[in-house]
mmCIF file of C-alpha atoms in Angstrom:
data_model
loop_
_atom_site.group_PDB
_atom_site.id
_atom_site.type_symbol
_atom_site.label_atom_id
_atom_site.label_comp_id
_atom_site.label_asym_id
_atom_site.label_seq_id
_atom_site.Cartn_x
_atom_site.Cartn_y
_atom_site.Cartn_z
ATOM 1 C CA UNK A 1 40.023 -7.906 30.445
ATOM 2 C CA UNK A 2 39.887 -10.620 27.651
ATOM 3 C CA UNK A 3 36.916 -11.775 28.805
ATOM 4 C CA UNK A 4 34.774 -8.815 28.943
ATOM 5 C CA UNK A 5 36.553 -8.085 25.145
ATOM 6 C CA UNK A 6 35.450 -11.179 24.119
ATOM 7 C CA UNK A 7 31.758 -10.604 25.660
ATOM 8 C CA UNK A 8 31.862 -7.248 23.719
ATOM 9 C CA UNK A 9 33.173 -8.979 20.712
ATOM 10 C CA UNK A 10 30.284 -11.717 21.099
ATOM 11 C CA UNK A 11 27.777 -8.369 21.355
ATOM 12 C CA UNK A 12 28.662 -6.416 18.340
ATOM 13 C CA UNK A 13 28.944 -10.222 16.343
ATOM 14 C CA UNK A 14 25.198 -10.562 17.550
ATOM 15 C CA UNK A 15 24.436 -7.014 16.875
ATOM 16 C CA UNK A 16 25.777 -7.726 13.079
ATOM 17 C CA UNK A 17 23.681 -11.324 12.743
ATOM 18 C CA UNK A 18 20.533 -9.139 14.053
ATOM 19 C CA UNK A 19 21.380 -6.572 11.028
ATOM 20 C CA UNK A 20 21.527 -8.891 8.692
ATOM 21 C CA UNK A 21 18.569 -10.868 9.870
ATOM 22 C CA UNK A 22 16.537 -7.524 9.744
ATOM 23 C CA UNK A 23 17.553 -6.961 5.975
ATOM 24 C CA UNK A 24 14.865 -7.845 3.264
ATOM 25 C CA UNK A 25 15.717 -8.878 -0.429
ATOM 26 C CA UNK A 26 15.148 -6.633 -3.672
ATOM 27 C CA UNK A 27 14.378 -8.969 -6.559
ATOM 28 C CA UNK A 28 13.553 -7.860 -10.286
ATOM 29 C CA UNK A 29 12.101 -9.472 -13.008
ATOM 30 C CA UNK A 30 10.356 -8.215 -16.278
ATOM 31 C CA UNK A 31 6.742 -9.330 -17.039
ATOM 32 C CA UNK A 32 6.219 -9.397 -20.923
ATOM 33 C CA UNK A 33 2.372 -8.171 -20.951
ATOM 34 C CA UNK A 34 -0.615 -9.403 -22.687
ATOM 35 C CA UNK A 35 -2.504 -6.273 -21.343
ATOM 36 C CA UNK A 36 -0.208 -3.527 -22.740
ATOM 37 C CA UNK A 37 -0.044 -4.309 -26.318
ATOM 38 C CA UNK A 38 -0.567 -1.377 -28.360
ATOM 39 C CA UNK A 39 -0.096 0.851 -31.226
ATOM 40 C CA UNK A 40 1.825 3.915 -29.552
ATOM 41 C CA UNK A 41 4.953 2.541 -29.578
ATOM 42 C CA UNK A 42 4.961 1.732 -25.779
ATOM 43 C CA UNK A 43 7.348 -1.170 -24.769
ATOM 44 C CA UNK A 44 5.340 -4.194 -23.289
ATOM 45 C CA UNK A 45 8.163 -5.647 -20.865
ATOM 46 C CA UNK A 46 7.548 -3.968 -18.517
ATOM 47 C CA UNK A 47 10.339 -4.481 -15.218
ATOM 48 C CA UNK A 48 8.862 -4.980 -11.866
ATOM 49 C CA UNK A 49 10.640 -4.556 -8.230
ATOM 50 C CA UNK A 50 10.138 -6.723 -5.052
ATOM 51 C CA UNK A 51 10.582 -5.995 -1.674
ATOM 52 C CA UNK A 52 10.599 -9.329 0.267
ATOM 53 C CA UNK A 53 11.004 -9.226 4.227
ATOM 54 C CA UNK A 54 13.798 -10.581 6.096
ATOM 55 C CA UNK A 55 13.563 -14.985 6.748
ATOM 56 C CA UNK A 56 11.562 -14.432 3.201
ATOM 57 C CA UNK A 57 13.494 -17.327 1.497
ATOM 58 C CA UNK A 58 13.315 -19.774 4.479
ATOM 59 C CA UNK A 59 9.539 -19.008 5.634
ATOM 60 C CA UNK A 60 7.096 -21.358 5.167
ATOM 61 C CA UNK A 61 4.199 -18.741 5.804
ATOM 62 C CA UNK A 62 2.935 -16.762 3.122
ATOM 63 C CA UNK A 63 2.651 -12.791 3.304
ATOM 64 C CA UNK A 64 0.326 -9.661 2.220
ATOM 65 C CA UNK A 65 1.502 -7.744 -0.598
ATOM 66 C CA UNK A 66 1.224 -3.744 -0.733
ATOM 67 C CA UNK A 67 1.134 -2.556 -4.307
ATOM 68 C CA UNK A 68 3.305 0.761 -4.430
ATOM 69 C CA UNK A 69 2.613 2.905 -7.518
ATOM 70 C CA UNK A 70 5.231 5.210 -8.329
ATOM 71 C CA UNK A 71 4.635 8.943 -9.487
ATOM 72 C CA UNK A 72 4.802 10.665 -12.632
ATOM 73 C CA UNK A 73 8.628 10.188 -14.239
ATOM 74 C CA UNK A 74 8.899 7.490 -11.848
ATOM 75 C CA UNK A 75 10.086 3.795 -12.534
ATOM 76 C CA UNK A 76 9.732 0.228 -10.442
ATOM 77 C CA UNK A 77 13.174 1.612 -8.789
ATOM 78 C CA UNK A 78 13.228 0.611 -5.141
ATOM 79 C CA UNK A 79 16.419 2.809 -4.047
ATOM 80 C CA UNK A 80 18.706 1.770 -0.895
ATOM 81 C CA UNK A 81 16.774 4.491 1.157
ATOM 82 C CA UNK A 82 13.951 3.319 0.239
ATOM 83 C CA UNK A 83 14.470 -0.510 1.265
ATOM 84 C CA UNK A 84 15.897 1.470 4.557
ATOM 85 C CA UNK A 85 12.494 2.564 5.040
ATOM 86 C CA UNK A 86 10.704 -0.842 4.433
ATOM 87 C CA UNK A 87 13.022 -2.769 6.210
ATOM 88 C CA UNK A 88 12.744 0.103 9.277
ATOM 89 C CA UNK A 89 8.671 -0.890 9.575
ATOM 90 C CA UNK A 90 9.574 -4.444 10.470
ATOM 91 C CA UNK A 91 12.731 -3.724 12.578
ATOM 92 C CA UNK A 92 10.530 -0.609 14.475
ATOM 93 C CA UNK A 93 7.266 -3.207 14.521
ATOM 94 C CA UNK A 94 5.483 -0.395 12.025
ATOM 95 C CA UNK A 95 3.896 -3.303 10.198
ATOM 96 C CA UNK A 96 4.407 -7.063 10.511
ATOM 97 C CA UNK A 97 6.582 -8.648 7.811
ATOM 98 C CA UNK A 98 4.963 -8.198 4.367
ATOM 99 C CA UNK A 99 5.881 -8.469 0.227
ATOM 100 C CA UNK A 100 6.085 -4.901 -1.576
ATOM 101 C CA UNK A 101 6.107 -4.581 -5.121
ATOM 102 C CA UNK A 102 6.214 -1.475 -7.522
ATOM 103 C CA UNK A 103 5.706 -2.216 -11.195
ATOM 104 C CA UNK A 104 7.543 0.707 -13.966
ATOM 105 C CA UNK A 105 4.554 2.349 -15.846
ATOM 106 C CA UNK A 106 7.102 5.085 -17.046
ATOM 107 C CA UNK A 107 6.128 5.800 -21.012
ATOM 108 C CA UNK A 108 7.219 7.636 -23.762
ATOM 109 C CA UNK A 109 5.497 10.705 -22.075
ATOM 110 C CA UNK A 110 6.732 9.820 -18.611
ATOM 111 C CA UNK A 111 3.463 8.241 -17.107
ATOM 112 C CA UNK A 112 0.512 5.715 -17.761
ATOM 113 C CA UNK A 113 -1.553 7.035 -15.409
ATOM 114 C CA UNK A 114 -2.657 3.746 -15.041
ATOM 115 C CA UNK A 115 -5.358 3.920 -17.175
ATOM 116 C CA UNK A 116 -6.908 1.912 -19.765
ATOM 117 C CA UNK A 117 -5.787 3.240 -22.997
ATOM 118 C CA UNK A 118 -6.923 2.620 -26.999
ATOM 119 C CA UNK A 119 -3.027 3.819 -27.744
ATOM 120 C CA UNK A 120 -0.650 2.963 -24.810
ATOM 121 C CA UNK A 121 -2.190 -0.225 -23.931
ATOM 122 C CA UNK A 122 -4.067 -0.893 -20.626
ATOM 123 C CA UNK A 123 -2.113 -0.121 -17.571
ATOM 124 C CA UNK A 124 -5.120 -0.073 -15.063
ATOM 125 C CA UNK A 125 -5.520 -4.342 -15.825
ATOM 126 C CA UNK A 126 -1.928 -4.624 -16.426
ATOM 127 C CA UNK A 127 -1.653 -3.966 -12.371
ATOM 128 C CA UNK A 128 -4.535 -5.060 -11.033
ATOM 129 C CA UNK A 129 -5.170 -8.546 -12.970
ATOM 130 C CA UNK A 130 -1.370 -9.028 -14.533
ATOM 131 C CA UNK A 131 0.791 -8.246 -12.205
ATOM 132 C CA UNK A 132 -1.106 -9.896 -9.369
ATOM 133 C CA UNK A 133 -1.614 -12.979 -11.058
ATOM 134 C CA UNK A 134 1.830 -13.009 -11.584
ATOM 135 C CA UNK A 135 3.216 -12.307 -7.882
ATOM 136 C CA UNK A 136 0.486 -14.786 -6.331
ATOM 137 C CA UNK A 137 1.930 -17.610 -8.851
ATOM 138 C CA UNK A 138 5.886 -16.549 -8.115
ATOM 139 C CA UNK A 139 5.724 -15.536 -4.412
ATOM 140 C CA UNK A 140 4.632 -16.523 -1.210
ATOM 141 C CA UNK A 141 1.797 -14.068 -1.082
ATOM 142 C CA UNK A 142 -1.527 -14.735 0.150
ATOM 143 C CA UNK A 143 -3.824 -14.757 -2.130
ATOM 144 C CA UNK A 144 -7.270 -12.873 -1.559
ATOM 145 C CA UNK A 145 -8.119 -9.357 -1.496
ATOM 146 C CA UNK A 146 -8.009 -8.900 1.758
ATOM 147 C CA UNK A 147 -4.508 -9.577 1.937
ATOM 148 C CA UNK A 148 -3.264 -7.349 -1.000
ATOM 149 C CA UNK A 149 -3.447 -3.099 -0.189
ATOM 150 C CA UNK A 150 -2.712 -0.558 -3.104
ATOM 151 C CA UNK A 151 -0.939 2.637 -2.318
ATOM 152 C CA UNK A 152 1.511 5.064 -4.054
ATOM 153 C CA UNK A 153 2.548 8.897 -4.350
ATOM 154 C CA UNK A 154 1.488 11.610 -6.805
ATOM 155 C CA UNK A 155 0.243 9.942 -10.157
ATOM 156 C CA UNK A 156 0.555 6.958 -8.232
ATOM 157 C CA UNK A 157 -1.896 7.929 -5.702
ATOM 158 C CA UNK A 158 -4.394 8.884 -8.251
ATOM 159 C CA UNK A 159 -3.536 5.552 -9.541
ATOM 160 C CA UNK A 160 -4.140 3.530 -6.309
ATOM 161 C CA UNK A 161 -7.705 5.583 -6.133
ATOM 162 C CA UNK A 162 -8.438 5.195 -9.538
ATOM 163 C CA UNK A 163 -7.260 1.253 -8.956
ATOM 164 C CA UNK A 164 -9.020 0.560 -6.018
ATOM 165 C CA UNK A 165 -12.346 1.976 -7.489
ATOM 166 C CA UNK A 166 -12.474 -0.261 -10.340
ATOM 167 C CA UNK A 167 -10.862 -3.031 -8.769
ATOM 168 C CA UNK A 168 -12.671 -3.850 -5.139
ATOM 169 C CA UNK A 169 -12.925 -7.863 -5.564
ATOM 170 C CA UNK A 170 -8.999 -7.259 -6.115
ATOM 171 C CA UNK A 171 -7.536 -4.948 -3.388
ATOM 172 C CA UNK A 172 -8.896 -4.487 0.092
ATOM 173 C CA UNK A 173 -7.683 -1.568 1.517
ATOM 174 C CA UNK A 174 -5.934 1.240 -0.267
ATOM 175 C CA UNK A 175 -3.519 4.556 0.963
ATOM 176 C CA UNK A 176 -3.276 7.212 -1.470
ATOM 177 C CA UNK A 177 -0.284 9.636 -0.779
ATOM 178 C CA UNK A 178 -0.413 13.251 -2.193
ATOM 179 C CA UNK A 179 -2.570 12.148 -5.331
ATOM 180 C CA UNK A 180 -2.780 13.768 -8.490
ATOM 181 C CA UNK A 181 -5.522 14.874 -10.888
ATOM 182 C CA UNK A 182 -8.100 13.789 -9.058
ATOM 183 C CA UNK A 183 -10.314 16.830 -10.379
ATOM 184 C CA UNK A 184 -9.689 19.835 -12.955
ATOM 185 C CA UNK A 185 -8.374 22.293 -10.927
ATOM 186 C CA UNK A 186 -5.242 24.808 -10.835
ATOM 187 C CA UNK A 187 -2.406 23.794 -12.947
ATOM 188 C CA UNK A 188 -4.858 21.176 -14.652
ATOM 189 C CA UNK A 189 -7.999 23.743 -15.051
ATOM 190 C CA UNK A 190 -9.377 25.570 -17.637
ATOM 191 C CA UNK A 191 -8.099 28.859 -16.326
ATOM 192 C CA UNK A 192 -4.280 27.539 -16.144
ATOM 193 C CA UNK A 193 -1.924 28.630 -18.363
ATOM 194 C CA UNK A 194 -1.066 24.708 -19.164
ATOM 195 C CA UNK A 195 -3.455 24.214 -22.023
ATOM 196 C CA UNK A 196 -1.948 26.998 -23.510
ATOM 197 C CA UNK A 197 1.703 26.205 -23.408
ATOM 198 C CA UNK A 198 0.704 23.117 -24.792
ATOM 199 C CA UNK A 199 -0.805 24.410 -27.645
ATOM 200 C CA UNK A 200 2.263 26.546 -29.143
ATOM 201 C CA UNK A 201 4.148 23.366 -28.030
ATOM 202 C CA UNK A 202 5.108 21.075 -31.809
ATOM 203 C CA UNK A 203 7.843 18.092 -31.257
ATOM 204 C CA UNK A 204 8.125 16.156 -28.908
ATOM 205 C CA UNK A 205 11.483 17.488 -28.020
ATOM 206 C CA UNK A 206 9.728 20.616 -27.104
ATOM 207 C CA UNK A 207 7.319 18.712 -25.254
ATOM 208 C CA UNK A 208 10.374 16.558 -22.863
ATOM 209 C CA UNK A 209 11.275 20.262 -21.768
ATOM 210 C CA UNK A 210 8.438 21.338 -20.517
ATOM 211 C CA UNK A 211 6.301 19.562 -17.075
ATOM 212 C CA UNK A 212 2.159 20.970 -17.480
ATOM 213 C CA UNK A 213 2.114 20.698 -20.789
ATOM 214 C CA UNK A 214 3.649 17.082 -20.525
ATOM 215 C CA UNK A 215 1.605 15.673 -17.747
ATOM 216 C CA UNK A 216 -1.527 17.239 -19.797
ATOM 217 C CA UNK A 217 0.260 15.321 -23.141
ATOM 218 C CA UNK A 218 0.307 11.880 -21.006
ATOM 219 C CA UNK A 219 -3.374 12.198 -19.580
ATOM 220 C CA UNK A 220 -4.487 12.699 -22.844
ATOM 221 C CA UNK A 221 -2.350 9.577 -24.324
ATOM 222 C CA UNK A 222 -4.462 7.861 -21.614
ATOM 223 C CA UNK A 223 -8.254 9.431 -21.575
ATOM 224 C CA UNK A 224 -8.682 10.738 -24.801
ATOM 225 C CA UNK A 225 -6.139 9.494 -27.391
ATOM 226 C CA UNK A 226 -6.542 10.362 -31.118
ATOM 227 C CA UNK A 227 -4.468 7.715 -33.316
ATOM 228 C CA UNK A 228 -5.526 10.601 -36.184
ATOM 229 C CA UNK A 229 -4.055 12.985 -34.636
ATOM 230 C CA UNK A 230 -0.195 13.772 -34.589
ATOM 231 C CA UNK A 231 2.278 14.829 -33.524
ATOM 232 C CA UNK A 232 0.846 13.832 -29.858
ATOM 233 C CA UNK A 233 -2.366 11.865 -31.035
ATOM 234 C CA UNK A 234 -4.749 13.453 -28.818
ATOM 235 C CA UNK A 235 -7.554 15.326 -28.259
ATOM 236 C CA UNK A 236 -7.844 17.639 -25.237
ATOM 237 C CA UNK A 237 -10.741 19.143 -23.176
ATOM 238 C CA UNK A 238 -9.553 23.106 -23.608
ATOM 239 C CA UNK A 239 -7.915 24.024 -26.919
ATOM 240 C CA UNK A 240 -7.164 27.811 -28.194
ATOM 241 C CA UNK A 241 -8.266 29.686 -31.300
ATOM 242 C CA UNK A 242 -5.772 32.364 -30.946
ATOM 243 C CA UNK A 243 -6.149 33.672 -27.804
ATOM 244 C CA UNK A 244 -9.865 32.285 -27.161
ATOM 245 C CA UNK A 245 -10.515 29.540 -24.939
ATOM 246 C CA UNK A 246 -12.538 26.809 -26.833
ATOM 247 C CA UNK A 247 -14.076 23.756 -24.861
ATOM 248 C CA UNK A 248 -14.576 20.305 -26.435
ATOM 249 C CA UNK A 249 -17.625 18.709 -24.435
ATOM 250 C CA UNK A 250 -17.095 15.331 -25.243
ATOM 251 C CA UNK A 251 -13.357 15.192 -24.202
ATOM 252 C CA UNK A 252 -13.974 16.918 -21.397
ATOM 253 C CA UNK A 253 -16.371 14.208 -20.553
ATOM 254 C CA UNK A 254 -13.984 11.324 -21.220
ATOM 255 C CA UNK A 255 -11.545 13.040 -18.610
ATOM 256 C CA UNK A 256 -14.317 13.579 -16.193
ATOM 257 C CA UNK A 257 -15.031 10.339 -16.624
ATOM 258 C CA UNK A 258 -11.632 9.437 -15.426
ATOM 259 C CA UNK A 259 -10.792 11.870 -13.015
ATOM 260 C CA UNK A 260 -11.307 10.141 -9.212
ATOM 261 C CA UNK A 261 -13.428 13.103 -7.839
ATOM 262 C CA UNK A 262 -16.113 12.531 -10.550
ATOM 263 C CA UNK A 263 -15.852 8.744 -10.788
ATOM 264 C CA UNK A 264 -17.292 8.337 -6.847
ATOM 265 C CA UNK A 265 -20.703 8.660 -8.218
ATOM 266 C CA UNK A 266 -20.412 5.583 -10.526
ATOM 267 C CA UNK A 267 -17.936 3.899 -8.310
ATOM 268 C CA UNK A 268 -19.490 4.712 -4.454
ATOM 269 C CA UNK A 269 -20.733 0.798 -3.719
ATOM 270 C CA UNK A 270 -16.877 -0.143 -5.227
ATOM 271 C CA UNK A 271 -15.716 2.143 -2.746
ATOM 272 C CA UNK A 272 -18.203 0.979 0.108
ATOM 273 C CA UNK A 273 -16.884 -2.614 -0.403
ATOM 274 C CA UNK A 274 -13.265 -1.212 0.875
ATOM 275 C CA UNK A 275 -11.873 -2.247 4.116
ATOM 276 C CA UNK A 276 -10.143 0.967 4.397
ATOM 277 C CA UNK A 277 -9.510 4.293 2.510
ATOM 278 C CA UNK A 278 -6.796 6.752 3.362
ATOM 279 C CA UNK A 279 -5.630 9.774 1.696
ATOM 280 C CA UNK A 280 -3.252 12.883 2.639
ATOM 281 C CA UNK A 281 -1.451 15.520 1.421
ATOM 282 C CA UNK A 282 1.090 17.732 2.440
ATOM 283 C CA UNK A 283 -0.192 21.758 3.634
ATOM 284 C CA UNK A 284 2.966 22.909 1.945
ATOM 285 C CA UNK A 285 3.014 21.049 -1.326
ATOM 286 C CA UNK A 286 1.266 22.884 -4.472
ATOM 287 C CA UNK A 287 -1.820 24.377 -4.026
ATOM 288 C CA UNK A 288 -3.913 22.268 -6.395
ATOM 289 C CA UNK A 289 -2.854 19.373 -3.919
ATOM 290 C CA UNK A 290 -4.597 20.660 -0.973
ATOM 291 C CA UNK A 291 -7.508 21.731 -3.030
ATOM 292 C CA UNK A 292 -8.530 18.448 -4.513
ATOM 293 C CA UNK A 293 -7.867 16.425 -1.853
ATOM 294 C CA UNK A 294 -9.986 18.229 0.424
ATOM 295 C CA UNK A 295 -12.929 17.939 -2.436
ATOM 296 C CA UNK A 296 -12.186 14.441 -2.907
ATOM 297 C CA UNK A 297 -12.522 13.879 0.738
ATOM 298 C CA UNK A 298 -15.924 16.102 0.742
ATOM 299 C CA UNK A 299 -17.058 14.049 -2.136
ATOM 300 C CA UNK A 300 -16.100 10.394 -0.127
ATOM 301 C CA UNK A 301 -18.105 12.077 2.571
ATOM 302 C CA UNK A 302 -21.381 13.297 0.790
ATOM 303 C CA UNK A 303 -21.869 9.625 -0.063
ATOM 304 C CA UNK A 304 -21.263 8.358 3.392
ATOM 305 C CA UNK A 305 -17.754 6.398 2.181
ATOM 306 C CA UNK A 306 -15.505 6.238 5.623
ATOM 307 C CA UNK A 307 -12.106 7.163 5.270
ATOM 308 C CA UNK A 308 -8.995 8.712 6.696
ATOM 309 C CA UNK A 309 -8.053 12.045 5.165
ATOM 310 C CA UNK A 310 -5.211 14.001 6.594
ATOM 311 C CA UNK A 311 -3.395 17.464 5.775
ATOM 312 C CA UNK A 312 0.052 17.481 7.536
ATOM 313 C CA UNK A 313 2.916 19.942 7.457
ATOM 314 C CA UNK A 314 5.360 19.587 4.049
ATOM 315 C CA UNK A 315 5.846 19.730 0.645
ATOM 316 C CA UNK A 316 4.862 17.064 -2.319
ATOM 317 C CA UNK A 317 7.752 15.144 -1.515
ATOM 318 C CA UNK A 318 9.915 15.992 1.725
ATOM 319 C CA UNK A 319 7.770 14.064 3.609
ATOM 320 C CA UNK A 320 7.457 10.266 2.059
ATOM 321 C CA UNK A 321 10.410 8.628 2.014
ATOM 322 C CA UNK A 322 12.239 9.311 5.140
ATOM 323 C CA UNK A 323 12.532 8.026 8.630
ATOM 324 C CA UNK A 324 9.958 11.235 9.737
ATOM 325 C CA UNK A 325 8.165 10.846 6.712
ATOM 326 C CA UNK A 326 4.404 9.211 5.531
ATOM 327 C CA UNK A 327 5.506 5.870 4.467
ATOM 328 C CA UNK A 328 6.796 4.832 7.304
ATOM 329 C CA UNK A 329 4.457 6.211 9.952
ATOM 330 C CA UNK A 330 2.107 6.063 8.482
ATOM 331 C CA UNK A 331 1.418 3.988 5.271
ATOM 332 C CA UNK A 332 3.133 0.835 6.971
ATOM 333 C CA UNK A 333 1.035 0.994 9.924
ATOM 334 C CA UNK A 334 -2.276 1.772 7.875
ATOM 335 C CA UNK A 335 -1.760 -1.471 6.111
ATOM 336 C CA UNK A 336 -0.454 -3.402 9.414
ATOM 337 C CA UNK A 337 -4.404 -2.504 11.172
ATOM 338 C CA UNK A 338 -6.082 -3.541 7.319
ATOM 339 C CA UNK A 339 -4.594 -6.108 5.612
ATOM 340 C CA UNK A 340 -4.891 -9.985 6.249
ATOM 341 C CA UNK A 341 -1.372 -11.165 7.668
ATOM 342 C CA UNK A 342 -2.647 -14.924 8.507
ATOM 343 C CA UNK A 343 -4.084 -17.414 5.992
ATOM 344 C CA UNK A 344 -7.388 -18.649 6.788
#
């Protein structure tokens, strides 16, 4: 009997080491930014979060890195479920061992949008040429494009697009999750009720209680700021004389011109140069999501741009962080087939 209690002990003391071996590290650190000085009050230290796999500090080899951008009123937080989830793709072989890292871009207005901006300071370099600079000097990363994917949910799939477009010699593959304002439709169009809300809207305070009228404040922080302008210092694409609809060409332009369904025409042999391109979207989620996704994936198509694009059953957000959910079936593994995992 005491030997078969001591077998069982030496089981469940080997079933603990195994735990612990399969457990990765969160590290934080802030990055002070050259790229996001600017003149709408928008704090440059900006806090970054690292997943690093298990055996990370004792390795000798060097790792891919996935760059995660988080969502509208997001931050860098990596949460205990969701290290559950990155530690679960090693431990379930959903993607060889591999660096995350999600960088805050929450502003005054709840986003960057990680765009290039004459007021908040530019977010789009401040990821794709700051922050990678900075984990390929502080980690064990390896350090070429083909070893570094961009992903991320909601504003931060728009982001990763947006990213990966403007940014090929930097990121090699990239996985866009349920992504946002790729296109003005619904909620975002002319014929939404957003633009309108907006207008009667006149502190900020007024502004932190509402969400269209917000997201539509941060975009235009972003695309088409106005430092002449308060209380909000922007100009948008659809304003309202009374009840009339009135349409400003040239901002409406500037958001085109940021928008990832209009940029494929000026971005398609950026796109081309892509290992990979996935996006998806859940059937269930809000019905602009489905809409522009499947245009965006029309639009990737018309110019003969391969990629992935998938509609599966949920809502905007049921679906990404959990053990049945898109980041770990199916993010992890889309980066396991495209990113470099050896150095060369």
């Amino acid at each position: 009997m005491k030997k078969i209690l001591a077998v069982l002990l030496s089981f469940a003391f080997m079933g603990v080491a195994a735990a612990q071996r399969s457990s990765g590290t969160i590290v934080t650190s802030v990055i002070q930014s050259t790229y996001l000085h600017n003149t709408g009050g928008e704090n440059i230290d900006r806090r970054i979060s690292v997943y690093l796999p298990p055996g990370y500090a004792q390795a000798k080899q060097h790792y891919p890195v996935i760059y995660y951008l988080h969502g509208f009123l997001g931050t860098d937080s990596i949460t205990p479920n969701m290290k559950n989830i990155l530690d679960m793709g090693i431990a379930k072989n959903k993607i060889r061992p591999y660096i995350l890292v999600i960088a805050d871009h929450f502003t005054l207005y709840s986003g960057s949008f990680y765009s290039n901006s004459a007021l908040t300071g530019n977010w789009s370099d401040f990821e794709a040429k700051e922050l990678v600079a900075y984990m390929d000097k502080n980690f064990k990363t390896i350090a070429n494009r083909n070893a570094r994917g961009i992903g991320g949910h909601s504003m931060g799939g728009y982001g990763a697009l947006k990213i990966a477009m403007l940014y090929p010699d930097v990121f090699g593959s990239v996985y866009a999750l349920s992504p946002g304002l790729l296109a003005f439709v619904k909620e975002f169009g002319p014929n939404s009720d957003s633009y309108k809300q907006l207008a009667a809207i006149k502190t900020k305070d007024e502004l932190d209680k509402a969400y269209y009228p917000k997201v539509i404040a941060a975009c235009a922080r972003a695309w088409s700021p106005n430092a002449n302008k308060p209380p909000f210092y922007i100009d948008l694409p659809f304003n309202y004389v009374g009840d009339s609809l009135v349409v400003d060409s040239v901002v409406y332009q500037k958001w085109r011109s940021n928008m990832p369904l209009y940029m494929i025409d000026s971005y398609s042999s950026n796109l081309k140069k892509l290992k990979a391109i996935k996006l998806d979207w859940g059937r269930n989620d809000a019905s602009r999501f489905p809409v522009q996704c499947g245009m965006f994936s029309q639009e990737l198509e018309n110019h003969g741009i391969e990629h992935y694009a998938e509609e599966y059953i949920g809502t905007h957000t049921n679906k990404i962080w959990t053990t049945d959910g898109r980041v770990l079936n199916d993010l992890l593994p889309f980066f396991n087939d495209y990113l470099q995992f050896e150095e060369h």
